Short mmCIF file of C-alpha atoms in Angstrom, two decimals:
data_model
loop_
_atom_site.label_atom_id
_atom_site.label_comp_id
_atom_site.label_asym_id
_atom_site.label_seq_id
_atom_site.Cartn_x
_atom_site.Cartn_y
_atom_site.Cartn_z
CA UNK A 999 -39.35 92.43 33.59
CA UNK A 1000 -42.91 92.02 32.25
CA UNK A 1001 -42.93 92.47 28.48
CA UNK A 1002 -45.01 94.28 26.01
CA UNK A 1003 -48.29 93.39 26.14
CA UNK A 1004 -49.54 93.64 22.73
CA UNK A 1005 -48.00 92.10 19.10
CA UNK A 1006 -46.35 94.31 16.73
CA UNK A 1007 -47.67 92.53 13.33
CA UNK A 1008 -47.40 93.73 10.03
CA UNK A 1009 -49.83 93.04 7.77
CA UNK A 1010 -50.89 93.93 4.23
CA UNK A 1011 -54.12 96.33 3.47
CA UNK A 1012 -57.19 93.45 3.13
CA UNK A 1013 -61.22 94.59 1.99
CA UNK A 1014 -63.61 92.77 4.14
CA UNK A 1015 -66.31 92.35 2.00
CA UNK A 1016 -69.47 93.94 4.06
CA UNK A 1017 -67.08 97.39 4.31
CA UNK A 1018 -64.96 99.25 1.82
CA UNK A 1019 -63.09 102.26 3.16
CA UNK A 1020 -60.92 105.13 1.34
CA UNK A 1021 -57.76 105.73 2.68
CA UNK A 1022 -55.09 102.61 2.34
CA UNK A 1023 -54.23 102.24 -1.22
CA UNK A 1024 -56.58 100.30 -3.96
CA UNK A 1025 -57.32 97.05 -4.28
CA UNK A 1026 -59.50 94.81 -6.04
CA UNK A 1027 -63.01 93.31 -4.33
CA UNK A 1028 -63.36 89.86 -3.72
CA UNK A 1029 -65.23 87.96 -6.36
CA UNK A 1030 -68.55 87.27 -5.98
CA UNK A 1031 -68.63 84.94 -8.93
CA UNK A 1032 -70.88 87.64 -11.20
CA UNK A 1033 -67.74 88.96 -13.25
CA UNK A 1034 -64.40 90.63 -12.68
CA UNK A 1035 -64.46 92.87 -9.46
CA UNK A 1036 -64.13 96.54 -9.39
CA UNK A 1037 -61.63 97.85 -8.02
CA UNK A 1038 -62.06 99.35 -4.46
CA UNK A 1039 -59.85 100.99 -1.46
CA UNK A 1040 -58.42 98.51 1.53
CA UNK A 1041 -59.68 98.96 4.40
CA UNK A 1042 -57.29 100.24 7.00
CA UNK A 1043 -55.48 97.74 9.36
CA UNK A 1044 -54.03 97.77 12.33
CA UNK A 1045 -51.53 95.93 14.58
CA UNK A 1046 -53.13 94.35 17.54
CA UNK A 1047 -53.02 96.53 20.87
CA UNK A 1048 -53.43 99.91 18.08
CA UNK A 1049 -56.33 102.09 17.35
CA UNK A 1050 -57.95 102.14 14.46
CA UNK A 1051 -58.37 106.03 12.72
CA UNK A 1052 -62.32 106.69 11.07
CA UNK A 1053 -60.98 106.68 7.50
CA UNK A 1054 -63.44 108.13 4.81
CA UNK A 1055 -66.86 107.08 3.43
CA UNK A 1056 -68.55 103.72 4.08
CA UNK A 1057 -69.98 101.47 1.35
CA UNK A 1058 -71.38 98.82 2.08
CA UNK A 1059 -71.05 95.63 -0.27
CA UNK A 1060 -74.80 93.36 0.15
CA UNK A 1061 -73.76 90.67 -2.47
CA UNK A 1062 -71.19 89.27 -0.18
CA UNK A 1063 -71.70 87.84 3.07
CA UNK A 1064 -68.24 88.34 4.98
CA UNK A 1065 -67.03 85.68 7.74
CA UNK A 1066 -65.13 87.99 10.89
CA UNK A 1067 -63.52 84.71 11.44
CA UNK A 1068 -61.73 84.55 8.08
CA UNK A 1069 -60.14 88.02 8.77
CA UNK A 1070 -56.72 88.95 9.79
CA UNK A 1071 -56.13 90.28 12.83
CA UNK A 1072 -56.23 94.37 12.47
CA UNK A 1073 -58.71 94.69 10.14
CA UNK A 1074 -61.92 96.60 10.27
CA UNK A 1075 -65.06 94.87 10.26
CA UNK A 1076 -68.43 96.25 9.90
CA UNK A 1077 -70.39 94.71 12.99
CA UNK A 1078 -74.43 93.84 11.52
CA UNK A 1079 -75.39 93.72 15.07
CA UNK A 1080 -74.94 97.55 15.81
CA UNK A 1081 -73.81 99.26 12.36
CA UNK A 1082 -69.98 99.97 14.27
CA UNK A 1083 -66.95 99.73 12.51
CA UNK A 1084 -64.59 97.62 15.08
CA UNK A 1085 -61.35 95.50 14.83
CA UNK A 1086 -60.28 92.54 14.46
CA UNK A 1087 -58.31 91.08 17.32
CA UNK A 1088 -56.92 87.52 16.56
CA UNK A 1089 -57.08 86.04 20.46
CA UNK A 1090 -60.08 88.18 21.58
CA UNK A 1091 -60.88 85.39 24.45
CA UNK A 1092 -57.42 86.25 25.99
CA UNK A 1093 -57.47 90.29 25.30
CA UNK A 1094 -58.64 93.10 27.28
CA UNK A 1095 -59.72 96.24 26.27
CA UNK A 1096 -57.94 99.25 27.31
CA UNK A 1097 -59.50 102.84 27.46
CA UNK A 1098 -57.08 105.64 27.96
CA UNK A 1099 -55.12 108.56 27.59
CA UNK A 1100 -51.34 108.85 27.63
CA UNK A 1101 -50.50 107.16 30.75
CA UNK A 1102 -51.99 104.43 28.59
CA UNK A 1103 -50.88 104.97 25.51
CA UNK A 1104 -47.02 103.50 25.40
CA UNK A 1105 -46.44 99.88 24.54
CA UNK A 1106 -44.69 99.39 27.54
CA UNK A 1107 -46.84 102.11 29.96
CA UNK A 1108 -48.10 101.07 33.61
CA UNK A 1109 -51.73 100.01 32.56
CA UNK A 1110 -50.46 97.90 29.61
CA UNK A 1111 -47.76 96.12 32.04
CA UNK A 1112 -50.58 95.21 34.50
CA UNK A 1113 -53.11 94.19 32.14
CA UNK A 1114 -50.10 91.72 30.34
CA UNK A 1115 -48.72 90.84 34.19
CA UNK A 1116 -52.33 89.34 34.94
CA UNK A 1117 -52.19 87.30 31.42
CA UNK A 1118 -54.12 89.15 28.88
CA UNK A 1119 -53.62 90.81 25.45
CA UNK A 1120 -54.15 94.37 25.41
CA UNK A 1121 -56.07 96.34 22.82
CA UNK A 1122 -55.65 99.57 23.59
CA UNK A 1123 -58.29 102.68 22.34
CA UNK A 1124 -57.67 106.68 23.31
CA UNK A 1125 -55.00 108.75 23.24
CA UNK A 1126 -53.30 111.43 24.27
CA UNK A 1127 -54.72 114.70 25.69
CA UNK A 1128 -58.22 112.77 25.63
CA UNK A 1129 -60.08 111.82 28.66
CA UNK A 1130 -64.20 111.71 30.21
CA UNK A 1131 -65.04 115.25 28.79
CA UNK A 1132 -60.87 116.43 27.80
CA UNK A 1133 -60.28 116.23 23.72
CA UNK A 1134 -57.18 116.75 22.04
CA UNK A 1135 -57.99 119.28 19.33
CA UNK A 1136 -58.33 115.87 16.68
CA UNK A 1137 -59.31 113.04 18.85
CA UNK A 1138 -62.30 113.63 20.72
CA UNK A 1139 -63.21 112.78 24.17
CA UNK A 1140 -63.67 108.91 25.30
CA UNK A 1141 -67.33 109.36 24.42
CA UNK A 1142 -67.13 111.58 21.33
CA UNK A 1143 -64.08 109.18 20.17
CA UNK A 1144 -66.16 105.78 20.29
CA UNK A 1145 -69.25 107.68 18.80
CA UNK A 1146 -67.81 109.16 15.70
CA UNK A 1147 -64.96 106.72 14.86
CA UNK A 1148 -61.97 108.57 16.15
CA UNK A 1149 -60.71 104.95 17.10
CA UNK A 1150 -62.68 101.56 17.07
CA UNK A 1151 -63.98 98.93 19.65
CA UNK A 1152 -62.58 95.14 19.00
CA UNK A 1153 -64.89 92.92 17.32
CA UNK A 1154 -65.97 90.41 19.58
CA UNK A 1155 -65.71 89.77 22.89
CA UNK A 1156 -63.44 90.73 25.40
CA UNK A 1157 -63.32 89.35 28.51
CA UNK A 1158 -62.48 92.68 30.45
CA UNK A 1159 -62.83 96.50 30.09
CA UNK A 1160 -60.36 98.89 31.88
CA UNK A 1161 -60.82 102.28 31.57
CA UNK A 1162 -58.23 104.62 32.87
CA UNK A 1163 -58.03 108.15 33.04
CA UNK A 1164 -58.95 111.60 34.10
CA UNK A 1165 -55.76 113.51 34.27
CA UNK A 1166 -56.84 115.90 31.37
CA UNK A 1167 -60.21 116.59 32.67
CA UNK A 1168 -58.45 117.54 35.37
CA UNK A 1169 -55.71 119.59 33.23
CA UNK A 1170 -58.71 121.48 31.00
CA UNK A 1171 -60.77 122.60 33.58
CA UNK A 1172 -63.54 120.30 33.44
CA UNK A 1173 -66.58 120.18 35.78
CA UNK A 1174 -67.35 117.07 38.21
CA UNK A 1175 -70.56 116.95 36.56
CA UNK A 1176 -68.92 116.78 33.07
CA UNK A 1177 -66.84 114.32 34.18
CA UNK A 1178 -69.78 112.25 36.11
CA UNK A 1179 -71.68 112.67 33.10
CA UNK A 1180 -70.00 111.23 30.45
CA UNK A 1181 -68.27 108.70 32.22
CA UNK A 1182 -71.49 107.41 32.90
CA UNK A 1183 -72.13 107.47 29.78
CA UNK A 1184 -69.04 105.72 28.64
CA UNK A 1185 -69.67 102.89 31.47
CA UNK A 1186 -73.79 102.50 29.88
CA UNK A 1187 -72.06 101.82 26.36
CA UNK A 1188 -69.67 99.49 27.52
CA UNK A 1189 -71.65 97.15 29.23
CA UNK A 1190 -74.26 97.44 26.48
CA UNK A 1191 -71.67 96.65 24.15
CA UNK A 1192 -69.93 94.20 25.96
CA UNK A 1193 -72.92 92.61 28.35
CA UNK A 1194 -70.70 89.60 29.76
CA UNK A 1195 -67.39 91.54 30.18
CA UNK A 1196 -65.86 92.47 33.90
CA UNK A 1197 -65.31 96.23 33.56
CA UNK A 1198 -62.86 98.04 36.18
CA UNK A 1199 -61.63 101.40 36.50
CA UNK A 1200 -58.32 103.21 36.97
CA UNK A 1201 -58.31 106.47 38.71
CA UNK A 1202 -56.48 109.60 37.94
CA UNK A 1203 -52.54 109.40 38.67
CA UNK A 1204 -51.09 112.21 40.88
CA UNK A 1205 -49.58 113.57 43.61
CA UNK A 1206 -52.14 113.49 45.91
CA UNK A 1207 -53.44 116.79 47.26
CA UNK A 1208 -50.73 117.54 50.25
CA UNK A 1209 -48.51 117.16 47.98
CA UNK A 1210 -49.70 119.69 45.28
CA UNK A 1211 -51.96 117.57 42.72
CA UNK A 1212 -55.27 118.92 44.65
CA UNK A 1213 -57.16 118.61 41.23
CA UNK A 1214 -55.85 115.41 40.16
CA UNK A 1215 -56.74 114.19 43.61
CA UNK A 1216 -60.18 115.26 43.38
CA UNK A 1217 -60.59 113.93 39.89
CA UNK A 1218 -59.65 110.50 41.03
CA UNK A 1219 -61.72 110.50 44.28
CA UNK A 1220 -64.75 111.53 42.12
CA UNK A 1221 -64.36 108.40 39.36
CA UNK A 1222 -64.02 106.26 42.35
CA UNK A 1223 -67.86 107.57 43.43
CA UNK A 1224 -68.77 107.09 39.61
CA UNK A 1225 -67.42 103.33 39.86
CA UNK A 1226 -69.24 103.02 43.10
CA UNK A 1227 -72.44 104.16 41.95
CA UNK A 1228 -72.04 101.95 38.97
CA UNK A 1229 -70.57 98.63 40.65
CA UNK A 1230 -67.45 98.61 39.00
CA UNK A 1231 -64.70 97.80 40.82
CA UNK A 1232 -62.33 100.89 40.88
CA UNK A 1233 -58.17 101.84 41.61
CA UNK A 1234 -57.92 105.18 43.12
CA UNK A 1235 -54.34 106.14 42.39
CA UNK A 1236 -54.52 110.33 43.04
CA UNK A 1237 -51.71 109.76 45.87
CA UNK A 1238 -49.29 107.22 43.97
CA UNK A 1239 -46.48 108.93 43.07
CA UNK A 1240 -46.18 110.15 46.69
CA UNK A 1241 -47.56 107.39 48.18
CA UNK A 1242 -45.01 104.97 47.22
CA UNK A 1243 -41.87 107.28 46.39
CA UNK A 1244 -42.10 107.31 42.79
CA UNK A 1245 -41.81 111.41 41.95
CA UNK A 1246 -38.47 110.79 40.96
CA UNK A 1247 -39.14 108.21 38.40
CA UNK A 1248 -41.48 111.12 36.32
CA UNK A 1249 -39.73 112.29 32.93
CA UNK A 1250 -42.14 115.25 33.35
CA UNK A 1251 -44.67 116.49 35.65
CA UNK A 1252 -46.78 113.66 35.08
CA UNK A 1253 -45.53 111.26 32.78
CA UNK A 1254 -43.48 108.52 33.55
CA UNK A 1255 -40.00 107.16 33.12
CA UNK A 1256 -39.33 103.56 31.74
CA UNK A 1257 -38.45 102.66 35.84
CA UNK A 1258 -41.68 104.16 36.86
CA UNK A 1259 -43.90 102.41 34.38
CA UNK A 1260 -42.36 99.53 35.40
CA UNK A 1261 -43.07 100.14 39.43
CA UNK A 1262 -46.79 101.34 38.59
CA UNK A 1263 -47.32 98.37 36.30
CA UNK A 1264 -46.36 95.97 39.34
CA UNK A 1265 -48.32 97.99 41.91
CA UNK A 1266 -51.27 98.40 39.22
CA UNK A 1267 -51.23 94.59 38.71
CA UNK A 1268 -51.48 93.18 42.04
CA UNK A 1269 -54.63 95.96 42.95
CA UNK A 1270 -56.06 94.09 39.54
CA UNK A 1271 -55.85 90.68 40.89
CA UNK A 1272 -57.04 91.07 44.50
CA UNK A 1273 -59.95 92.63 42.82
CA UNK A 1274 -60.00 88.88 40.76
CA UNK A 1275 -59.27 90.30 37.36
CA UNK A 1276 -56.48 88.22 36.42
CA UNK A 1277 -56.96 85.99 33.44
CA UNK A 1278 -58.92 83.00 34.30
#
């Protein structure tokens, strides 16, 4: 049985020294070496494979010069090249970014198990209820979410980008030309961010439209135009659950049960690496 793909890590509230944020407890500044050090607030960590939240204001500290390399892994690091607050991830070489909603949420959910299956680290950003143009009431939509902070990029850089999702787009009503919209949006800041990344996409997981997940269906189909359009290399998975027997293994109407992640995850994984995404 394929394993967990990211590290559950504990580790104490740190300040790097170009970003001070409010929310994690007070500490005291590093030193420059011109007196004792105010004191300031951590900045918020996180365990590898978990979203970051915004916290509060931003100061920036110029006397210090701050090396990413000499942070743990989990803490938030104001980037110089683009002004972003992003994450530390301590094997970034090895770790790909995962963009999702709550089929991808779970340590142990399908997307996670195919990403770890094909040898990477996962660092998961998204959540629940979110998706191209769907919010959740707190988190915003994949866009909206990466824009204002509502969870952080990894520092560095990765050497894939999956982004999986569309089943609440689908759920709140939203337009194909939402949906086209901002995912190509999404897709434009991704590869700006990460220029030398492969970037794939995983469809919307249903039914399939015989079958009574019409919407889901067409949700999926339409992200697989999107990818073409875009040359990204795309999993349509609208018809999966009937497609391969696996309605029985939902805990709910579209969630799945620890059996069905684990038959996704295997049938996700094997898509990935005929499309020559595994780990290289």
């Amino acid at each position: 049985m394929l394993q967990a793909s990211t590290r559950a890590l504990l580790i104490g509230p740190v300040i790097a020294a170009s970003l001070i944020l409010t929310g994690c407890g007070a500490a005291m500044e590093p030193s420059s070496g011109a007196g004792p050090a105010a004191p300031r607030a951590a900045a918020p960590v996180a365990a590898p494979g978990e979203a970051v939240a915004a916290g509060s204001a931003v100061v920036s500290d110029l006397r210090t010069a701050v090396n990413p390399a000499s942070l743990p892994a989990g803490a938030l690091y104001r980037n110089p090249a683009n002004g972003r607050d992003e994450v530390i991830v301590g094997n970034i070489a090895h770790t790909a970014l995962l963009i999702g909603d709550s089929q991808s949420e779970p340590q142990a959910s399908w997307p996670r198990r195919a990403l770890a299956g094909l040898g990477y680290d996962v660092f998961f950003c998204g959540k629940g209820g979110t998706g191209y143009v769907a919010s959740n009431g707190t988190i915003g939509n994949y866009v909206d979410a990466l824009q204002r902070g509502d969870w952080h990029l990894p520092y560095g850089f990765p050497p894939l980008v999956v982004i999986e999702g569309g089943g609440n787009d689908a759920k709140q009503g939203a337009s194909d030309e939402q949906i086209s919209a901002n995912a190509a949006r999404l897709i434009t800041t991704i590869k700006q961010r990460y220029p030398g990344a492969k970037l794939a996409m995983v469809g919307t997981l249903g039914k399939g439209a015989d079958h009574g997940g019409v919407r889901r269906a067409e949700v999926d189909a339409l992200l697989g135009t999107v990818a073409a359009d875009h040359g990204i290399p795309f999993v349509g998975v609208g018809d999966w659950l009937s497609r391969y027997g696996l309605e029985a293994q939902l805990k709910d109407s579209v969630h799945m049960n620890g059996d069905g992640h684990r038959a996704l995850g295997a049938l996700l994984g094997d898509r990935l690496a005929k499309l020559g995404l595994a780990l290289s």
